[in-house]
Structures are given as C-alpha cells and as structure tokens.
Coordinates of C-alpha atoms in Angstrom, one line a residue:
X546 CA 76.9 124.5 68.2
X547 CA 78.4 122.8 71.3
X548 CA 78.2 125.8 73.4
X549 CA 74.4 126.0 72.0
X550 CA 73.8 122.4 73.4
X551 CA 75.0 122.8 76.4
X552 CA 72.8 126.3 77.6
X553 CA 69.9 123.9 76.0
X554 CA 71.1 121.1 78.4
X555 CA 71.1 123.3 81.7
X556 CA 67.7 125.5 80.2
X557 CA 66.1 122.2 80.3
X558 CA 67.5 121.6 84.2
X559 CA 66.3 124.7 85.2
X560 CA 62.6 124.5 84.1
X561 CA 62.5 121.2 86.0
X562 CA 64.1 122.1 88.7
X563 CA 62.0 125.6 88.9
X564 CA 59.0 124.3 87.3
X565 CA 58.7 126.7 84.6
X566 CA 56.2 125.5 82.3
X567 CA 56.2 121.7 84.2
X568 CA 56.2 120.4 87.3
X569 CA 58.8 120.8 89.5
X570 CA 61.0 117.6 88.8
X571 CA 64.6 117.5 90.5
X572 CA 65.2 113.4 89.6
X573 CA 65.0 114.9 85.6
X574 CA 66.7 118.1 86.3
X575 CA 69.6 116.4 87.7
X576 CA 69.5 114.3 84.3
X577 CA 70.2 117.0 82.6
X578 CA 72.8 118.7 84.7
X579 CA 74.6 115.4 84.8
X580 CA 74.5 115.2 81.1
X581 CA 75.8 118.7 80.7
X582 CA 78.3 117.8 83.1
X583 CA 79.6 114.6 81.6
X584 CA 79.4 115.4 78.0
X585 CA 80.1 119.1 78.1
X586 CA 81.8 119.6 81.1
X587 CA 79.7 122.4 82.5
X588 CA 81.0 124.4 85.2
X589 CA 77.3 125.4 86.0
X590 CA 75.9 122.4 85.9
X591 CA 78.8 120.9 88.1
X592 CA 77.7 123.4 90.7
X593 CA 74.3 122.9 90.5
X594 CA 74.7 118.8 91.4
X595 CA 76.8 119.9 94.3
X596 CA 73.9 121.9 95.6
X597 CA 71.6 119.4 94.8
X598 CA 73.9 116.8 96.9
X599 CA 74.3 119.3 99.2
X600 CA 70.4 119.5 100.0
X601 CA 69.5 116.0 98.8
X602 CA 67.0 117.2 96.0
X603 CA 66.4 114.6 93.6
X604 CA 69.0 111.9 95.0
X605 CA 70.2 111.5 97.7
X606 CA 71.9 113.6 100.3
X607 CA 75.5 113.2 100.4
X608 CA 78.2 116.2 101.3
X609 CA 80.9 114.2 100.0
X610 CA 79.6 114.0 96.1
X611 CA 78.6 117.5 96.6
X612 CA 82.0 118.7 97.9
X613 CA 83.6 116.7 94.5
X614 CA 80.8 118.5 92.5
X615 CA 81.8 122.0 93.3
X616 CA 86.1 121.3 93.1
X617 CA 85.2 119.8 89.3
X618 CA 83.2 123.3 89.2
X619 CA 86.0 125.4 90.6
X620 CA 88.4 123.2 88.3
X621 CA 86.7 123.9 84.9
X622 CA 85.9 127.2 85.1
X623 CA 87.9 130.6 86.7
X624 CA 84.4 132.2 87.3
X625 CA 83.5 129.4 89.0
X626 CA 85.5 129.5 92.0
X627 CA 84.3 132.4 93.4
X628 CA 81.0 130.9 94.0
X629 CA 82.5 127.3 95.4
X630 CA 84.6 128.7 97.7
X631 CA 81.3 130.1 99.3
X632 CA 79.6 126.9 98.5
X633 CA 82.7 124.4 100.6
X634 CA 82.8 126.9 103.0
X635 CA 78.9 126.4 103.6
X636 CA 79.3 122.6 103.4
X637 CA 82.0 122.7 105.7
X638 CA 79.9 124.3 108.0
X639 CA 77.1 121.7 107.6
X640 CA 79.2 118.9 107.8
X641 CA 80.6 119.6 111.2
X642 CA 77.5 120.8 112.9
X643 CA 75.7 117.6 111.3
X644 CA 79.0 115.8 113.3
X645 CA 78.3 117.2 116.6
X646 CA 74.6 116.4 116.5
X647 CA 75.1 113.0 115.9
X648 CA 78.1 112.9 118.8
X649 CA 75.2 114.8 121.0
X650 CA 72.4 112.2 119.8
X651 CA 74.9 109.4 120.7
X652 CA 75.6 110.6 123.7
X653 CA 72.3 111.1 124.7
X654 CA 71.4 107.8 123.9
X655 CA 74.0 106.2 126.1
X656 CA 73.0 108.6 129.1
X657 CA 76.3 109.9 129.7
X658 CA 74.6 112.3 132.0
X659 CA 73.5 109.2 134.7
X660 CA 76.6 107.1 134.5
X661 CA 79.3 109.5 134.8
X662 CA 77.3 112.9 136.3
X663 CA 76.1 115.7 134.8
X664 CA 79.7 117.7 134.7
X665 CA 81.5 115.0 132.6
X666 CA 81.2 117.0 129.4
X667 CA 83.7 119.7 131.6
X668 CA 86.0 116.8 132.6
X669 CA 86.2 115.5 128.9
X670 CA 86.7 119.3 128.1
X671 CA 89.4 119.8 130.6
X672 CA 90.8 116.4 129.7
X673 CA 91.7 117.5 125.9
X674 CA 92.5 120.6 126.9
X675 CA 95.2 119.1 128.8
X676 CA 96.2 117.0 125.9
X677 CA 96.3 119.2 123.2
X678 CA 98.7 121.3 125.7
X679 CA 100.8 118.2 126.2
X680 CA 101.0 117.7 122.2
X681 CA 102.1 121.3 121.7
X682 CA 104.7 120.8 124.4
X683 CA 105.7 117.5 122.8
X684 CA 106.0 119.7 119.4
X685 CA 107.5 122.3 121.1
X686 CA 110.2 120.3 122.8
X687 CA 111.0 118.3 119.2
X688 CA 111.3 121.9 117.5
X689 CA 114.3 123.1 119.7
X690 CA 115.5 119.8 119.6
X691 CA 116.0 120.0 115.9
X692 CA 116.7 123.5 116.1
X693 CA 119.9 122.2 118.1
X694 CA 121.0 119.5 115.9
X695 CA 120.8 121.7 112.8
X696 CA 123.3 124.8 114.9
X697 CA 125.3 121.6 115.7
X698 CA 125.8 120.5 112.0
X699 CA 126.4 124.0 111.8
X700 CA 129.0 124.5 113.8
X701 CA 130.5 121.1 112.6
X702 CA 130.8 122.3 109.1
X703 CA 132.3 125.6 110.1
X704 CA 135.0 123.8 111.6
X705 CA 135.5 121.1 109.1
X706 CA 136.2 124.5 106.9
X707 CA 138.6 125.9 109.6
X708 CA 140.4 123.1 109.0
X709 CA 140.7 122.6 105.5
X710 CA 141.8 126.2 105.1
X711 CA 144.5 125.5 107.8
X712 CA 145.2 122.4 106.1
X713 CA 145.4 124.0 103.0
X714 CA 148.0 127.3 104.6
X715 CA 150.3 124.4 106.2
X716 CA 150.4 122.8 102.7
X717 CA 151.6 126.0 101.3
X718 CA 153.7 126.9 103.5
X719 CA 155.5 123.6 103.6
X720 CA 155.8 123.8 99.5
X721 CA 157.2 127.5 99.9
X722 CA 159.8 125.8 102.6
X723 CA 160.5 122.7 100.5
X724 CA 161.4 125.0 97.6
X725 CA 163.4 127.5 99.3
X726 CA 165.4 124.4 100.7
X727 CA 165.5 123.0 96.9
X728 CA 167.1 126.5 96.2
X729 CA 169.7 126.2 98.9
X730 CA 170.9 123.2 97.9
X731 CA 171.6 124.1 94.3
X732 CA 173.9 127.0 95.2
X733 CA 175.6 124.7 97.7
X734 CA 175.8 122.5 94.9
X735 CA 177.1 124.8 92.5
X736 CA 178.7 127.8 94.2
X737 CA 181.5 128.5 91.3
X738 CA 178.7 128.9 88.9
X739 CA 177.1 131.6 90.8
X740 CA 180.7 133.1 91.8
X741 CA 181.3 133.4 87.5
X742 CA 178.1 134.6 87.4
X743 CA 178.6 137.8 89.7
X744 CA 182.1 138.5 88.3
X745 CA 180.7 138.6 84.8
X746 CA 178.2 141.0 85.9
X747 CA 180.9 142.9 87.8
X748 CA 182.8 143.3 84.2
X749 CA 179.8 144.0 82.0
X750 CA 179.2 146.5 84.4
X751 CA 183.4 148.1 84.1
X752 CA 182.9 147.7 80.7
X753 CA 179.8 149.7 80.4

C-alpha cells in the first residue's frame, strides 16, 4: 500500500511537471516530489528536486539544495547513486563555471584592464603560479623534515633496545659470577665435607 502511494505521489509529479493531461505546473510538481520525499523517502523523487534546484524550475535556483537533494538520493537508494554521481559531477561543473563568470563580470566591472594594463591577468597568473610552487616547497620541506624526526626516533629506540639487552647480558652475567663466587666460598667453608665426600665415593667404588 505504501509502495502504491508513493508511485501515485511521483505519477502525479510527473504529469505536472510534463503536462500530461494539465498544464505544465513545476510549483505543484515539486509538491508532490517533496511530499514523496518527506513522507516516503523517495529516492526518485529526491533526485528529481535536486534537478529541479539545479535548473530553478518551480523554486528557486539554488546548487546547494540541489547538491543535498541528490546525496539524500544517493543515500536512500543503491540504484540511485549511479545517476547522482553524474548529476554532482554536472553541478560541479556548473557551479564553478557560474564562479568564474561572476569573478570575470566583477572584474570587468572594476576595469582591471585600464588600471593595471591589459597583461595583469598574466601577472596574477604568474603570481599564483609562483605561490602554489612556494606552498609545495614549503610542504615539501615539512615532509623530509618529519621524515627525519621519525628515522631519529627510530634510531633512538633501536638503541634504547641495544641497551637494555646489554643491560640485561651484564645482569646475567654478574648473577652467573655472584653464584659461582657463592659456590667457592662454601667449599672454602667446608672443605672436610667435600674431602668425606670423595673418599666415600672412592670406597663405594672398591667395594663395587
């Protein structure tokens, strides 16, 4: 029933918007789009007030709302993101060459041309050309400079293990020493036990 409603929601939009049986009314299609949108969350009908936003039919002309219009599209529906990703790259398109003619009406409005001559567009070329190169330098020069610290710390950390390891072999060693000494000193401390010792071994052995 739901799914029913919401193909009767975007039918409607679509015989407005193409005029199929009426006159061509976008303000009402885009009614019913938004309803179907809203209420039933319509990929389709997302889309189709992205475009409408996109071209300015039936409200006003806005690539922002329209770029919102087609992620919700791309975000409710897998089949939809085929067609959106065609759709932003469009608008993406638009936007920037709607940016440029603005910055070219601006500065024709200014006269650029008569203030600062009719090569300054090359100078302001040349000019962030020369700072984009001094950027990547900068980045560049940042980049080895980490790349440095991190072989430092790297070389650090090999030789705090050096040392723990020789640390470690002197420790040993100095325990094997210490009880070697310990034994000493017990047969210095005790030498008849040890003598009795060997000579019963020597007569268990005549005996045997």
């Amino acid at each position: 029933m739901l799914l029913g409603y919401t193909t009767a929601r975007l039918k409607l939009g679509d015989y407005y918007y193409y005029g199929h049986g009426t006159d061509v009314d976008y303000e009402t299609a885009a009614l019913h789009y938004r309803l179907a949108s809203e209420q039933q969350h319509s990929s389709q009908a997302m889309f189709n007030l992205g475009y409408m936003h996109e071209h300015g039919l039936g409200m006003k002309k806005d690539f922002h709302l329209a770029k919102r219009f087609y992620d919700m599209a791309a975000e409710s529906s897998i089949d939809a993101q085929a067609p959106t990703s065609l759709a932003l790259a469009n608008l993406g398109m638009k936007f920037w060459l709607d940016v440029c003619s603005e910055y070219l009406e601006m500065v024709h409005k200014l006269g650029l041309d008569s203030l600062l001559g009719k090569d300054w567009d090359l100078y302001l070329m040349a000019f962030v050309a020369g700072l984009l190169g001094l950027l990547v330098l900068i980045y560049r020069a940042r980049q080895q400079q980490e790349l440095e610290r991190s072989q430092r710390r790297q070389r650090q950390q090999e030789l705090e293990l050096q040392r723990q390891r020789e640390e470690q072999q002197q420790a040993e060693e100095q325990q094997a020493e210490e009880q070697r000494a310990e034994e000493q000193a017990q047969q210095q401390q005790f030498p008849e036990t040890s003598n009795q010792t060997g000579e019963e071994a020597e007569l268990q052995d005549q005996q045997q």
